[in-house]
Coordinates of N, CA and C in Angstrom, one line a residue:
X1 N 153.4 39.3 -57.5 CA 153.2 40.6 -58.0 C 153.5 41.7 -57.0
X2 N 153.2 41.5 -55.8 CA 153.9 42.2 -54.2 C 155.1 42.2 -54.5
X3 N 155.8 41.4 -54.8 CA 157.4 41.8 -54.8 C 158.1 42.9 -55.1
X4 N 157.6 43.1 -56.1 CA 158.3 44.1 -56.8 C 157.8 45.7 -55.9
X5 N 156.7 45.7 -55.4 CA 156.5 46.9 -54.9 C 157.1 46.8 -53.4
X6 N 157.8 46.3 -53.1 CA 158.5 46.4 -51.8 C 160.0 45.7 -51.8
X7 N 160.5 46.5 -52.5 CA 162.4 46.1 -52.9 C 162.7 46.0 -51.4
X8 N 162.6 46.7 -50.4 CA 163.6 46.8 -49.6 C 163.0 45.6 -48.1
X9 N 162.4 44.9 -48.7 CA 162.0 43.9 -47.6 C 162.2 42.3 -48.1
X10 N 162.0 41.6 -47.4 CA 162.6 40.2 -47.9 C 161.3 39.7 -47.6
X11 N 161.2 38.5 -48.4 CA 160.0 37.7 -48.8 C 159.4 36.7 -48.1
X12 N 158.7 36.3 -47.2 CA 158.3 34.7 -46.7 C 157.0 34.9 -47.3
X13 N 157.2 33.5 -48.1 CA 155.8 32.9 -48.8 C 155.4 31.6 -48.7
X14 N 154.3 31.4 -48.6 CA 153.8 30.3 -48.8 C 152.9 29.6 -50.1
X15 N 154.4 28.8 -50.5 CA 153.8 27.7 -51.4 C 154.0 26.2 -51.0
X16 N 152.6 25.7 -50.9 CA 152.7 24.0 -50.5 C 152.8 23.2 -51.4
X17 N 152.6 23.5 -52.8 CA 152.1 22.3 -53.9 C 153.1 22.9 -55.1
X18 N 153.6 21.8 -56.0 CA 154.1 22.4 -57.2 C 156.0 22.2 -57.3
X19 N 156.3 21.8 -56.5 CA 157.7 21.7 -56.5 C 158.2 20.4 -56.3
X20 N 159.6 20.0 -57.0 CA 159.8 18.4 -56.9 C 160.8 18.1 -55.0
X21 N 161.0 19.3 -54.4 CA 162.0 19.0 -53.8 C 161.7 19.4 -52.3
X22 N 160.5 19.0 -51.6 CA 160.4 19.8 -50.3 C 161.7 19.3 -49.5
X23 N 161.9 20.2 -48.5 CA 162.4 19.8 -47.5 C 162.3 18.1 -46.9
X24 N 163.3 17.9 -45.9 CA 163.4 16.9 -45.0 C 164.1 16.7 -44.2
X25 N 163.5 16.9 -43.4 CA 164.6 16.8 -41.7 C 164.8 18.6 -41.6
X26 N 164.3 19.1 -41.9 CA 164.4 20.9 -42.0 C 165.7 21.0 -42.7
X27 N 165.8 20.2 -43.6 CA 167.3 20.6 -44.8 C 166.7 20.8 -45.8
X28 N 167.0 21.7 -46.9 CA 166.7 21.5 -48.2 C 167.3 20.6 -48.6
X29 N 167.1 19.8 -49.6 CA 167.3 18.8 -50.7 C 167.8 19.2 -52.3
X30 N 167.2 20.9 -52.6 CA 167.8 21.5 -53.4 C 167.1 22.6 -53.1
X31 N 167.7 23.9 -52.9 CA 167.2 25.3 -52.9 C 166.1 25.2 -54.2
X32 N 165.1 25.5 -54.0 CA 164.4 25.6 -54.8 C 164.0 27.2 -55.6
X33 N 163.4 26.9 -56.5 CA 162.8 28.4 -57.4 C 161.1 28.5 -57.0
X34 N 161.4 29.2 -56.4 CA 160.1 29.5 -56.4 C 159.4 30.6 -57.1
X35 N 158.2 30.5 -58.1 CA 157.8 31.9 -59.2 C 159.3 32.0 -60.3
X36 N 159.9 33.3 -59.8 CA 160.6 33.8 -60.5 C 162.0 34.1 -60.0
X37 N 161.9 33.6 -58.3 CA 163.2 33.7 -57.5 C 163.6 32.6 -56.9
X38 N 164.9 32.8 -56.7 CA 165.0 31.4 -55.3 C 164.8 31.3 -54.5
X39 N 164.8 30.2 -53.7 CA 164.0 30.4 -51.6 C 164.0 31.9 -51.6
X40 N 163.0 32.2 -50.9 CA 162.8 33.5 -50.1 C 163.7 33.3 -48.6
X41 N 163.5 34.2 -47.9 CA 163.9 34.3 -47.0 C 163.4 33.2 -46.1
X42 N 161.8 32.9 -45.9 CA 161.1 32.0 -45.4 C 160.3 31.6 -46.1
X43 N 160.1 30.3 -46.4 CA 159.3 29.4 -47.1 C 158.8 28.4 -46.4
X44 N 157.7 28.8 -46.1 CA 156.1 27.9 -45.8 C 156.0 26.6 -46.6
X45 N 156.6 25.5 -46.8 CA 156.3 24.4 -47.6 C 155.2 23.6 -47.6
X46 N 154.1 23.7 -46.1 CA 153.5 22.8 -46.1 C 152.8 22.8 -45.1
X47 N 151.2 23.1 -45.5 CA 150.0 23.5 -43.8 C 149.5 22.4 -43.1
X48 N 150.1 21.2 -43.4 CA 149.6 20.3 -42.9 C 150.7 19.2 -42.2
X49 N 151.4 19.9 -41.9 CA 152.7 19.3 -41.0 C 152.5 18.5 -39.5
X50 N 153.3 17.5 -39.5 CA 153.4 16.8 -37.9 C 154.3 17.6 -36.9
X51 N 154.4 17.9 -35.7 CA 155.5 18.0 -34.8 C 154.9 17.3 -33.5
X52 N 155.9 16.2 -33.5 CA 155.4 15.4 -32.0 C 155.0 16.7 -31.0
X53 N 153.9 15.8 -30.4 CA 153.7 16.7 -28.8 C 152.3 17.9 -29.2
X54 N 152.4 18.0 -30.4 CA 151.4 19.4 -31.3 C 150.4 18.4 -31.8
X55 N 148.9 18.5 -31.2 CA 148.1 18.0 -31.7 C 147.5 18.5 -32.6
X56 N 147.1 17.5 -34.0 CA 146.6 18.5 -35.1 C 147.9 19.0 -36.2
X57 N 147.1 19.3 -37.4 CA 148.4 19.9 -38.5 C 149.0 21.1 -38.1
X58 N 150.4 21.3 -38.6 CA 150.9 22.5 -38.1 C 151.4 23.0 -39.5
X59 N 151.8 24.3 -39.5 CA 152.4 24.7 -40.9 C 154.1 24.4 -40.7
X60 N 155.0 24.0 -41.9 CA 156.0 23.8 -42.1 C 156.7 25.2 -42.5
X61 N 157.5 25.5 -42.1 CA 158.6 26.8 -42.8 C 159.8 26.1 -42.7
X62 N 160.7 26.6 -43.4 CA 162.1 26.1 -43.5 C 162.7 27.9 -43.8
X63 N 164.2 28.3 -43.9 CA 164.6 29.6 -43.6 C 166.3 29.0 -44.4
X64 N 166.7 30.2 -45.2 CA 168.3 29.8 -45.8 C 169.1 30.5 -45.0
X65 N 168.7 31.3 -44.0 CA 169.9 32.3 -43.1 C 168.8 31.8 -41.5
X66 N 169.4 32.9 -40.4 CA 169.4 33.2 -39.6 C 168.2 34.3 -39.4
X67 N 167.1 34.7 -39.0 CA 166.4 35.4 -39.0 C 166.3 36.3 -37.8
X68 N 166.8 35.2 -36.3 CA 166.9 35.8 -35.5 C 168.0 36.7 -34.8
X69 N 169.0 36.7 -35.5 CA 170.7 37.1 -35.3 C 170.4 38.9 -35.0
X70 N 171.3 39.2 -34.3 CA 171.5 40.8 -34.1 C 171.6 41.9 -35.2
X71 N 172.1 41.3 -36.0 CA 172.5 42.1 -37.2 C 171.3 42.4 -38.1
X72 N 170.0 41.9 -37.9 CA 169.3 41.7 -38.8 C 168.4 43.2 -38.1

């Protein structure tokens, strides 16, 4: 329902549950829909993630572009 009131900004959301296709290996498997759009910009898949060396759950994002690049 935020979306719409902020056209000129891009979206990172977090949905963990509800979709057939999470990531793996930090690749999508199929771009997914999420709500009413496709991937957002950043998508939080999952708060209960492993990363060797990180004790305890971590949250998962995955990204379809570059977020850090100059241009942005």
């Amino acid at each position: 329902y935020l979306r719409n009131k902020f056209p000129d900004y891009e979206i990172w959301i977090a949905r963990q549950n509800g979709f057939q296709n999470p990531p793996d290996n930090n690749l999508m498997k199929k771009e997914p829909i999420l709500f009413d759009i496709k991937c957002p910009l950043i998508w939080q898949y999952s708060g209960t993630g492993n990363i060797q060396g990180i004790n305890g759950a971590v949250d998962l994002n995955i990204t379809t572009e570059s977020i850090w690049s100059e241009d942005r």
